[in-house]
Tab-separated table of C-alpha atoms in Angstrom:
chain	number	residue	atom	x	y	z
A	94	UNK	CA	-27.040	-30.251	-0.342
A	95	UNK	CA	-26.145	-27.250	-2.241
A	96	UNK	CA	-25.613	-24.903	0.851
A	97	UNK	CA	-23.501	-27.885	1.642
A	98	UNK	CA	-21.636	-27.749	-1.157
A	99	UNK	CA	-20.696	-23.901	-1.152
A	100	UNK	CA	-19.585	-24.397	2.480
A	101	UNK	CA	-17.400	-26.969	1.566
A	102	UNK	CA	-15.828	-24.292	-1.073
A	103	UNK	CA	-15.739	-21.920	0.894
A	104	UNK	CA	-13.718	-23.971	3.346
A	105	UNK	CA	-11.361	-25.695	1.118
A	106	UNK	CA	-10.621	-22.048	0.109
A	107	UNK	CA	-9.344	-21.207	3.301
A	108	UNK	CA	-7.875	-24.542	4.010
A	109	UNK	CA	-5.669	-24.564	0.730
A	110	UNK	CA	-4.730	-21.087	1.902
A	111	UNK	CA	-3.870	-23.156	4.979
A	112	UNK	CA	-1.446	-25.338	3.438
A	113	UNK	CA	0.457	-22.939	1.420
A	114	UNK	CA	1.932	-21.270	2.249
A	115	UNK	CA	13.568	2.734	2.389
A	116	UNK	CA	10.309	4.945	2.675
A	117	UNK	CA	8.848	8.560	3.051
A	118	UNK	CA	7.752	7.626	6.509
A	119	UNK	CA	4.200	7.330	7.769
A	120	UNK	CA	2.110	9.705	6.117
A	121	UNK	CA	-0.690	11.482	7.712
A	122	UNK	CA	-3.825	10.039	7.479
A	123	UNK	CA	-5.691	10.748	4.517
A	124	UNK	CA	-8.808	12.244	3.952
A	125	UNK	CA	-11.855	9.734	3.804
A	126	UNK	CA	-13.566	10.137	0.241
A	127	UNK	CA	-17.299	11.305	1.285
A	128	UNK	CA	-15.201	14.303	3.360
A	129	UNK	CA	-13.825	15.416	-0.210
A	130	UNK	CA	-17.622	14.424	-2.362
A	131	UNK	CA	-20.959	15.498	-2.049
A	132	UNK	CA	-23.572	12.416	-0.657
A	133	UNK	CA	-23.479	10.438	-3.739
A	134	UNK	CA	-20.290	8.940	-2.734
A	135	UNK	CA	-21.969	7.308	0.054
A	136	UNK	CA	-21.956	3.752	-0.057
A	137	UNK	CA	-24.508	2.227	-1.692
A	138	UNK	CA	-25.586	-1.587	-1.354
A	139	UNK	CA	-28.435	-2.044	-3.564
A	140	UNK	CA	-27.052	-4.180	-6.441
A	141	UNK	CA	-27.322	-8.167	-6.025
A	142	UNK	CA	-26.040	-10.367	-8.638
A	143	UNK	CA	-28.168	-13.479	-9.110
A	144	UNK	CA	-26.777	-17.177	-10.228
A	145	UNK	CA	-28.572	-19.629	-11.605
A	146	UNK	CA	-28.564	-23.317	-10.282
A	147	UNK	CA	-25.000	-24.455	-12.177
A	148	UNK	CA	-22.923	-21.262	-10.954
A	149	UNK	CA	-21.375	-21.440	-7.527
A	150	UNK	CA	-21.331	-19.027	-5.249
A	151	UNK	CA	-17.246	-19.163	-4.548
A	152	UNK	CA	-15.098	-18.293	-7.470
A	153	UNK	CA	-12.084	-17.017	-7.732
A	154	UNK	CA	-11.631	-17.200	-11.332
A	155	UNK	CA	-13.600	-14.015	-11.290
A	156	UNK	CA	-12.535	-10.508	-13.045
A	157	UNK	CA	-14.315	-7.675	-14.575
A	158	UNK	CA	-13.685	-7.024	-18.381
A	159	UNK	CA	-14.628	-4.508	-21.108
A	160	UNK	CA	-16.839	-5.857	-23.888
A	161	UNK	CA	-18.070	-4.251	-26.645
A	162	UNK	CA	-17.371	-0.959	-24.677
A	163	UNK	CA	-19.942	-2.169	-21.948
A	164	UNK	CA	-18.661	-3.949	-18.301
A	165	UNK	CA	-18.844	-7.368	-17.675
A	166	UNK	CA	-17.918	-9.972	-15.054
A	167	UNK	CA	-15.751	-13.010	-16.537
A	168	UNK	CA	-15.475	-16.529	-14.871
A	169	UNK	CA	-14.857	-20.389	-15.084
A	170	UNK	CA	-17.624	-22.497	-14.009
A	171	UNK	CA	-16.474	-25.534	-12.628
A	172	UNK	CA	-19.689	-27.090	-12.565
A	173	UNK	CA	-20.894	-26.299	-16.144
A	174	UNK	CA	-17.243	-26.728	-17.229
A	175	UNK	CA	-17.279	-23.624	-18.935
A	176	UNK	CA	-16.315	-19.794	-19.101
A	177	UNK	CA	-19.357	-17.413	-18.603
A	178	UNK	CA	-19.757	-13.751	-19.157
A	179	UNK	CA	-22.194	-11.595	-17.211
A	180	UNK	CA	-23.472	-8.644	-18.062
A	181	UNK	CA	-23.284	-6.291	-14.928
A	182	UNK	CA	-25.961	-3.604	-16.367
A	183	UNK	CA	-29.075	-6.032	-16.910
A	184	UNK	CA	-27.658	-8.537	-14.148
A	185	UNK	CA	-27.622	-11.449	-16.457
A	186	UNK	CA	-25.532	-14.277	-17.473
A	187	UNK	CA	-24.852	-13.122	-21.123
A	188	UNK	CA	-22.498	-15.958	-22.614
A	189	UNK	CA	-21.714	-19.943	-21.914
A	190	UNK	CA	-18.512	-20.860	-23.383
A	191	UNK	CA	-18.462	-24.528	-22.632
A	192	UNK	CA	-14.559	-25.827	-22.940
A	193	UNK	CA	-13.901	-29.558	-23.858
A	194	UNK	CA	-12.579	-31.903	-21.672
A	195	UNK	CA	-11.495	-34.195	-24.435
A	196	UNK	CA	-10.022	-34.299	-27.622
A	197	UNK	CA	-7.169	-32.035	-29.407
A	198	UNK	CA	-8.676	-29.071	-27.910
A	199	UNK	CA	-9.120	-30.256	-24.871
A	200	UNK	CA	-8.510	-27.951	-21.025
A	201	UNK	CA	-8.996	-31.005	-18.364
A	202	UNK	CA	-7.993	-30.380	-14.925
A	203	UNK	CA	-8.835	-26.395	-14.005
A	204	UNK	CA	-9.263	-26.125	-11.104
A	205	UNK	CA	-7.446	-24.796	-7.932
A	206	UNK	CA	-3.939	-23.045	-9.239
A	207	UNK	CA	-5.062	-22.733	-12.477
A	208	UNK	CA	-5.714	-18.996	-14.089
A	209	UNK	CA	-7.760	-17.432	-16.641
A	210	UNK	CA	-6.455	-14.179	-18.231
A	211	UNK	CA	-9.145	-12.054	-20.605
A	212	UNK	CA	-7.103	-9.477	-22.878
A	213	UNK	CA	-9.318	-9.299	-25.587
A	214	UNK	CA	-12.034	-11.523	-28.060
A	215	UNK	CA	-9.147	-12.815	-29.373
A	216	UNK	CA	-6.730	-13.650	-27.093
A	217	UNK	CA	-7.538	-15.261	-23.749
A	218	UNK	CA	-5.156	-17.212	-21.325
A	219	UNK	CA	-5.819	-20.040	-20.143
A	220	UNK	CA	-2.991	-22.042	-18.082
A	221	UNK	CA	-3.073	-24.643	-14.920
A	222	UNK	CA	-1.063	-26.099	-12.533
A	223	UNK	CA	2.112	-24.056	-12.157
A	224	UNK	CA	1.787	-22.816	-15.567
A	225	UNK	CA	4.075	-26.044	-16.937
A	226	UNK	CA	1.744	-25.140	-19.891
A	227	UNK	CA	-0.983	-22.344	-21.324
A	228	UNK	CA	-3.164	-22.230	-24.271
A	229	UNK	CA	-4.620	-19.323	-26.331
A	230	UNK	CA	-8.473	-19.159	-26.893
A	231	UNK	CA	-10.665	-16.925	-28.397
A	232	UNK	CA	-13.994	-15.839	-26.683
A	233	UNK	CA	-15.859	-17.934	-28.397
A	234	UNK	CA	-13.973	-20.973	-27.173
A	235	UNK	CA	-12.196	-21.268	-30.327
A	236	UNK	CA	-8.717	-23.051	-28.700
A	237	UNK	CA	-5.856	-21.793	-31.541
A	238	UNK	CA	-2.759	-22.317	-30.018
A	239	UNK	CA	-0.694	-24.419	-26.856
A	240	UNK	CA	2.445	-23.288	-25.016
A	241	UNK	CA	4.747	-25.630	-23.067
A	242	UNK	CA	6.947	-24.635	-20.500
A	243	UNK	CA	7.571	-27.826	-18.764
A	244	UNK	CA	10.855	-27.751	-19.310
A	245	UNK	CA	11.722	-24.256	-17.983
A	246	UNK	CA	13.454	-24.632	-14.269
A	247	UNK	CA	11.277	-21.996	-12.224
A	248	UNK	CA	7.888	-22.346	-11.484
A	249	UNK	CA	4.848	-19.540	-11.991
A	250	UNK	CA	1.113	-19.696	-10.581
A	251	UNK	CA	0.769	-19.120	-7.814
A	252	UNK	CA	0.413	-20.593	-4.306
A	253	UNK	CA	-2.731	-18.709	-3.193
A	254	UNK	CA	-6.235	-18.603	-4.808
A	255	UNK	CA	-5.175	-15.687	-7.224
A	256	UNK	CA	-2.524	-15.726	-9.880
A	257	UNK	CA	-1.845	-12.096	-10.706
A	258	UNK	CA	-0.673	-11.740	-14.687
A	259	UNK	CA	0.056	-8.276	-16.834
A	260	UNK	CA	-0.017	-8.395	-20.465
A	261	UNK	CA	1.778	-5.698	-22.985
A	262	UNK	CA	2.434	-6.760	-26.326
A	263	UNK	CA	2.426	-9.972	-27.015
A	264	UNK	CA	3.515	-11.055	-23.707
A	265	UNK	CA	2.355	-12.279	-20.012
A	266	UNK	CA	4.455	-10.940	-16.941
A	267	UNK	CA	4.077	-12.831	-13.823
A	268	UNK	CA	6.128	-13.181	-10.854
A	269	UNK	CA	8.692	-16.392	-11.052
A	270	UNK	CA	8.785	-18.848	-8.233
A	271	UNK	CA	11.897	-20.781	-6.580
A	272	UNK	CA	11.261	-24.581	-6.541
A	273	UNK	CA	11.663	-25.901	-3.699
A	274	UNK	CA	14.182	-28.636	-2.446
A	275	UNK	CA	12.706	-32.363	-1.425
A	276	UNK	CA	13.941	-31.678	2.173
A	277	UNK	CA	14.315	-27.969	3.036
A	278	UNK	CA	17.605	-26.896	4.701
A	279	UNK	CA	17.249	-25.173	7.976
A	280	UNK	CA	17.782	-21.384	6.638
A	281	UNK	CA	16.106	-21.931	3.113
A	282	UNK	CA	14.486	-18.555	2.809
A	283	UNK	CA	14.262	-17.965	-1.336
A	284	UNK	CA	13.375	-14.390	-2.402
A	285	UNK	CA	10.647	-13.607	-4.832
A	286	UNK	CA	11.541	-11.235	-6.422
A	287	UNK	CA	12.077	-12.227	-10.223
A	288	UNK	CA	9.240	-11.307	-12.701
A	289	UNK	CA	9.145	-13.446	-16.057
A	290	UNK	CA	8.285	-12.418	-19.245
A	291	UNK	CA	6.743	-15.232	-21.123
A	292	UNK	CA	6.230	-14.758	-24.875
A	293	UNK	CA	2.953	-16.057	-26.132
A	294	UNK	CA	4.140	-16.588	-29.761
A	295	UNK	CA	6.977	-19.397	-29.139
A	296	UNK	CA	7.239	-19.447	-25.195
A	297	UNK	CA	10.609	-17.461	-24.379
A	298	UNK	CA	10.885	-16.314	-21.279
A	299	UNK	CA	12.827	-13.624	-19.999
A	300	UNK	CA	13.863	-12.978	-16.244
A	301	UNK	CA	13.887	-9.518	-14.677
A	302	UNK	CA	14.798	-8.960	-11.151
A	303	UNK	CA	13.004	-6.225	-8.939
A	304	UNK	CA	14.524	-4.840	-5.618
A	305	UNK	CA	13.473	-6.936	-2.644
A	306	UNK	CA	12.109	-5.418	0.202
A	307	UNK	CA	13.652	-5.137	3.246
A	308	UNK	CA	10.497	-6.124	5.497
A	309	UNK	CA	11.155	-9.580	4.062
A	310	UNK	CA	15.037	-9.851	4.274
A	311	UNK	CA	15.546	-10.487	8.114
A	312	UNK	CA	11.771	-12.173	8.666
A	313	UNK	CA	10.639	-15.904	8.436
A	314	UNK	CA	6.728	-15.293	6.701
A	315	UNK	CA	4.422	-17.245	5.304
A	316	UNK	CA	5.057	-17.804	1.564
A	317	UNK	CA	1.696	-16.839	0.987
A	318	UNK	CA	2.593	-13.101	1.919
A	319	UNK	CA	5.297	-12.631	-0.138
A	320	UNK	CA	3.308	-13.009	-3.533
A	321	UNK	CA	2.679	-9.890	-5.642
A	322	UNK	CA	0.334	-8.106	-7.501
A	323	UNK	CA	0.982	-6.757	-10.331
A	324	UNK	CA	-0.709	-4.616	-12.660
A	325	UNK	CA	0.141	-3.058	-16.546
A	326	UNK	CA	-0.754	1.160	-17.127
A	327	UNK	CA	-0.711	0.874	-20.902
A	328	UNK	CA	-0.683	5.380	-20.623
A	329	UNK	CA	2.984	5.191	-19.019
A	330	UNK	CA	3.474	2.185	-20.465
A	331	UNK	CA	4.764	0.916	-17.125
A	332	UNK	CA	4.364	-2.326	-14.196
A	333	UNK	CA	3.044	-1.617	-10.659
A	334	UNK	CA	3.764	-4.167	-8.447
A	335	UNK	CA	2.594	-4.863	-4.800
A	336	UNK	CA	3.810	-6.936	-1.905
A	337	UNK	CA	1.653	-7.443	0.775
A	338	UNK	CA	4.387	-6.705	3.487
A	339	UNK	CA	5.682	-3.564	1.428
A	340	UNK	CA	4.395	0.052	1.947
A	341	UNK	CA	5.565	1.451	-1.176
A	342	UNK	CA	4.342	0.254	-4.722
A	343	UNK	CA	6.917	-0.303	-7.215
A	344	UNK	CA	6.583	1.064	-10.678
A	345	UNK	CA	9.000	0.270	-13.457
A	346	UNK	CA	9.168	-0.664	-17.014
A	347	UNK	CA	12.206	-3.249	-16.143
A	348	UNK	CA	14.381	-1.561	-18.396
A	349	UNK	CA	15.210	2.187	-16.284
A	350	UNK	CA	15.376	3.157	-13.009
A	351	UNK	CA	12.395	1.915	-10.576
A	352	UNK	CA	10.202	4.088	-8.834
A	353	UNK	CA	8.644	3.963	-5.413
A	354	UNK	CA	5.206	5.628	-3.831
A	355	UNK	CA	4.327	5.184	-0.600
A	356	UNK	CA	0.930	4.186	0.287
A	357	UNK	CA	0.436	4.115	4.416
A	358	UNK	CA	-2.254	2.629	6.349
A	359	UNK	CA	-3.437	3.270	9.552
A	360	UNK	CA	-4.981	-1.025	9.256
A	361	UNK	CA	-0.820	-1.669	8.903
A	362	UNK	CA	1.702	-2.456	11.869
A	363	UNK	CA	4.522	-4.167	12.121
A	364	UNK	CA	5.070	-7.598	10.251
A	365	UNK	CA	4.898	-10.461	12.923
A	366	UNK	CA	7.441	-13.196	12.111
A	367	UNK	CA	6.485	-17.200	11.984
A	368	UNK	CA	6.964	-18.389	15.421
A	369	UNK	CA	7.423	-22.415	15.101
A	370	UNK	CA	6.963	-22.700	18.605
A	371	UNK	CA	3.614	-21.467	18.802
A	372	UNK	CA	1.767	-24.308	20.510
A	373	UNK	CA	-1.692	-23.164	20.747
A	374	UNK	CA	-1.984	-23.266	16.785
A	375	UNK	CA	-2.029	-26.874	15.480
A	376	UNK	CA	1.493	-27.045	13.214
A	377	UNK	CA	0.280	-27.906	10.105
A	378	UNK	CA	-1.515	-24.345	10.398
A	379	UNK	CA	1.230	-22.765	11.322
A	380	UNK	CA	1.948	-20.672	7.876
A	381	UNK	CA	-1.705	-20.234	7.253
A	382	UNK	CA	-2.245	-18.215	11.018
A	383	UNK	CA	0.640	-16.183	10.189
A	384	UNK	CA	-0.937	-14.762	6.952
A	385	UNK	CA	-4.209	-14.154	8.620
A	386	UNK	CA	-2.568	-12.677	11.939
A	387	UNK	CA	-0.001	-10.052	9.627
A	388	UNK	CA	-2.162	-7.024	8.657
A	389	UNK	CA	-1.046	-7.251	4.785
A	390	UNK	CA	-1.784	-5.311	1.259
A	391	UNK	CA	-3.604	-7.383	-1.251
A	392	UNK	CA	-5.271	-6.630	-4.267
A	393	UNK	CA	-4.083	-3.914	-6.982
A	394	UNK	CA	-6.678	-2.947	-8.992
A	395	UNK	CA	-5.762	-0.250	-11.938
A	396	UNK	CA	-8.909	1.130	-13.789
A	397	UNK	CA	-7.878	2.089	-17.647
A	398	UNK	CA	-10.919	4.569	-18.155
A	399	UNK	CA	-10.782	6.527	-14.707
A	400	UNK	CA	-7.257	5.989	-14.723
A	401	UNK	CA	-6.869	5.409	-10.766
A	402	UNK	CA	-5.556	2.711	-8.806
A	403	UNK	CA	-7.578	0.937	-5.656
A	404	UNK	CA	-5.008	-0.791	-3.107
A	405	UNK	CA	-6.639	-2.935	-0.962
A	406	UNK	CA	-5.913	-3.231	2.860
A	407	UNK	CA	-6.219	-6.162	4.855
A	408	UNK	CA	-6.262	-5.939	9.134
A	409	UNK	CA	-4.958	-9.148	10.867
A	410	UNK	CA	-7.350	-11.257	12.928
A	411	UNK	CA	-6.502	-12.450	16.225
A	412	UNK	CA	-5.388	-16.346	17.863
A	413	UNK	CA	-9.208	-16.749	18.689
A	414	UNK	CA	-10.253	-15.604	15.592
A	415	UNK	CA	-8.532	-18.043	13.558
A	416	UNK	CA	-9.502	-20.866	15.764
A	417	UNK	CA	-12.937	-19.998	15.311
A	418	UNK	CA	-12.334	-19.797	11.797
A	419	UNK	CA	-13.586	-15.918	11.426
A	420	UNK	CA	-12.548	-14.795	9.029
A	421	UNK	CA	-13.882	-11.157	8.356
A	422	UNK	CA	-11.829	-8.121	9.185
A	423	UNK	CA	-11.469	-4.528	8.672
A	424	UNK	CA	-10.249	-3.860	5.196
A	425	UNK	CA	-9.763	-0.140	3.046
A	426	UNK	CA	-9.472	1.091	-0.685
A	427	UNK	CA	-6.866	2.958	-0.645
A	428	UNK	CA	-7.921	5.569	-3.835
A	429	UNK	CA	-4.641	6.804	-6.135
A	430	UNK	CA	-4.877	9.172	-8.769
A	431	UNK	CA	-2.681	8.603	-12.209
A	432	UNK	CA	0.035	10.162	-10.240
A	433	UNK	CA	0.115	8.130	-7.444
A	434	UNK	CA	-0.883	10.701	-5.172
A	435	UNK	CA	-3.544	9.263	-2.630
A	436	UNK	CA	-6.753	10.944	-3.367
A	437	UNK	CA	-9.087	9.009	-0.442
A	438	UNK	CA	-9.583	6.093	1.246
A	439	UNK	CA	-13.377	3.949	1.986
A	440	UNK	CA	-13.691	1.051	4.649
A	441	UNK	CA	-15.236	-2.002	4.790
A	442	UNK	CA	-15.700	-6.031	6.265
A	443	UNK	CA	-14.365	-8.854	4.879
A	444	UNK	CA	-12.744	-12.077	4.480
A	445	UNK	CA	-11.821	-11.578	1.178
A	446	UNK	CA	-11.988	-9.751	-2.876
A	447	UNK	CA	-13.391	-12.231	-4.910
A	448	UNK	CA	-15.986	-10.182	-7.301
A	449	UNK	CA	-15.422	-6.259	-8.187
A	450	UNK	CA	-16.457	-3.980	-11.371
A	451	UNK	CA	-16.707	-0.537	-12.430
A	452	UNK	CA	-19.175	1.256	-14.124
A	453	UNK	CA	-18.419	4.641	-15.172
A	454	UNK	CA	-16.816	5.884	-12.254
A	455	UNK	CA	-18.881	3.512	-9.613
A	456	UNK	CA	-17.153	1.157	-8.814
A	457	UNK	CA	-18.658	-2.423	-6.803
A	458	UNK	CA	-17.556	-4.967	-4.907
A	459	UNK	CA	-18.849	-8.045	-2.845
A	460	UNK	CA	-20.217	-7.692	-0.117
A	461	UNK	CA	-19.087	-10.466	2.760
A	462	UNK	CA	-19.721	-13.892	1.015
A	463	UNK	CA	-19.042	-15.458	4.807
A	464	UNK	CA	-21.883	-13.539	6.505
A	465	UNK	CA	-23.949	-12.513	3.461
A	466	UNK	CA	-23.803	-15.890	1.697
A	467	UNK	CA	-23.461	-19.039	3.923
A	468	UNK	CA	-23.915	-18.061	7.132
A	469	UNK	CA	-27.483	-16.758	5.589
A	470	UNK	CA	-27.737	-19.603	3.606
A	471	UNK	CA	-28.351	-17.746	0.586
A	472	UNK	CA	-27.182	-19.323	-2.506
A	473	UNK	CA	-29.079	-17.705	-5.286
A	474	UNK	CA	-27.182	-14.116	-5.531
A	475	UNK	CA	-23.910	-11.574	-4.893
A	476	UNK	CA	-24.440	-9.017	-3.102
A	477	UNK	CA	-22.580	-5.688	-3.922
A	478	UNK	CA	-21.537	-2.510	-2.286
A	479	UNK	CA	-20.494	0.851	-4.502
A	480	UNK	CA	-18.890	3.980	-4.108
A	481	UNK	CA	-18.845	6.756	-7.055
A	482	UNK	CA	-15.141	7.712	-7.375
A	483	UNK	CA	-15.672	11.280	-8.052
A	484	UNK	CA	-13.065	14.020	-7.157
């Protein structure tokens, strides 16, 4: 029952993905990282996180925080209702914050759309839905203050499994989403390209508006691929944002002039445009097809103590793929240095980022939950791959 149960995650995953939906040139193609290290940059896939019988395998709550100066992994646990901390050096599940589902301090409903933000013991952010409201918490659980932004006329969240939020100062940044009209005119094609500031002392929000890129102004996509990433450098004091159409990151501080860095990949080729008329896909999975046919850029990652930046790379799968729900494809880190100069890139197979770390400067990340996991029926652990990061 409880392989059964992790398949049925893993699958309403993908279906809710389902139902959501100029440059330098081309570079050449960079150097791969073990031609510019000695062998201990090799890939190494020794380390195996084990769960315990109340901690399912699928999460995408998941994200890797500093504690006490040593790394840990940070998640809600739907099952135990609660937000656990693992420590990543002795493999263990450190810390059970158990969050009330009742009462004045109560969190009910987290679940799919909802987010969890870690800044420090003192602050984290907790919000679901589309963010119509988030609360403050400390580590411990301690729930100090709630945040309503019912009221506000733009929506936030996010309408894939991952809500990406930046913090500086007293404030959350996340990208601001159009609401959409009961019955959608023929044309309706709403940019999204408007970051909000939201101020976690009284709930202000301020709007800042980003240059959209032209891949996305004469295309029909999925909605799915025109979410962000975005990512705070607390050294320059300045965003980097990602689109997963876009080439070039964007890096600004929304108040001067934004700059742009290429970051080509051989995985990326043209966008392919939502045909409606497609009638070997089923059209209620029309959107989701075209976000796993378009090769696309997903996660930014930005690492404080190495000070580099990982940009992941997804390749498209094909018609028969996606009808026989596989999944996997070939995917690369691309590797940038402080500068934004790429320093390497490292391959690998899968159908998505859910778990990743660093240690020093190793960093890990899961290997293939699809093939590793459930087609193995293994329940009981993670399994990692790492690469040292050394220059």
């Amino acid at each position: 029952m409880k392989t059964l149960y992790y398949s049925s995650i893993f699958l309403f995953g993908i279906s809710l993905v389902f139902m959501f939906s100029c440059t330098n040139g081309k570079a050449n193609k960079s150097l791969d990282l073990k031609d510019r290290t000695n062998n201990t940059s090799e890939i190494n896939e020794e380390y195996s996180l084990p769960l315990d019988a109340e901690t399912p395998l699928w999460n995408y709550f998941s994200q890797p925080i500093i504690l006490k100066s040593k790394p840990k992994l940070l998640w809600f646990n739907p099952t135990r209702y609660s937000i656990d901390y693992f420590d990543v050096r002795t493999q263990t599940l450190e810390r059970k914050v158990i969050l009330e589902q009742n009462g004045p301090n109560a969190l009910p409903g987290i679940g799919m759309n909802s987010g969890i933000k870690y800044i420090n013991e003192d602050t984290v952010i907790v919000f679901k839905g589309r963010l119509n409201r988030f609360s403050l918490m400390k580590a411990s659980g301690e729930i100090y203050k709630h945040v309503n932004l019912k009221d506000y006329p733009y929506g936030f969240g996010s309408i894939d499994l991952k809500t990406s939020i930046a913090y500086r100062k007293g404030s959350i940044y996340m990208q601001q989403l159009p609401r959409y009209p009961e019955f959608l005119p023929k044309d309706f094609n709403p940019k999204y390209n408007k970051i909000a500031k939201i101020n976690l002392s009284d709930g202000s929000v301020e709007e800042f508006e980003i240059n959209y890129p032209a891949v996305y102004s004469d295309k029909k996509v999925p909605q799915q691929l025109k979410m962000i990433r975005l990512v705070y450098n607390e050294k320059i004091d300045k965003f980097i944002i990602s689109y997963p159409l876009e080439e070039e990151l964007y890096i600004t501080d929304f108040k001067s002039k934004v700059d742009r860095h290429p970051t080509p990949s051989d995985l990326i080729s043209e966008s392919i445009p939502i045909d409606p008329k497609n009638e070997s896909i089923d059209p209620s999975s029309i959107q989701s097809f075209y976000y796993w046919h378009n090769d696309a850029y997903e996660n930014l990652i930005y690492d404080p103590q190495n000070d580099v930046y990982l940009r992941e790379v997804r390749k498209g799968i094909s018609e028969k793929e996606f009808i026989d729900r596989k999944f996997t494809s070939k995917r690369e880190f691309i590797v940038l240095d402080k500068n934004f100069k790429q320093m390497g890139t490292f391959e690998f197979f899968s159908s998505g980022l859910n778990y990743y770390f660093f240690d020093g400067n190793r960093f890990f990340w899961e290997k293939d939950l699809q093939k590793f996991n459930l087609e193995d029926g293994v329940e009981d652990s993670i399994f990692f791959q790492s690469k040292v990061l050394d220059f």
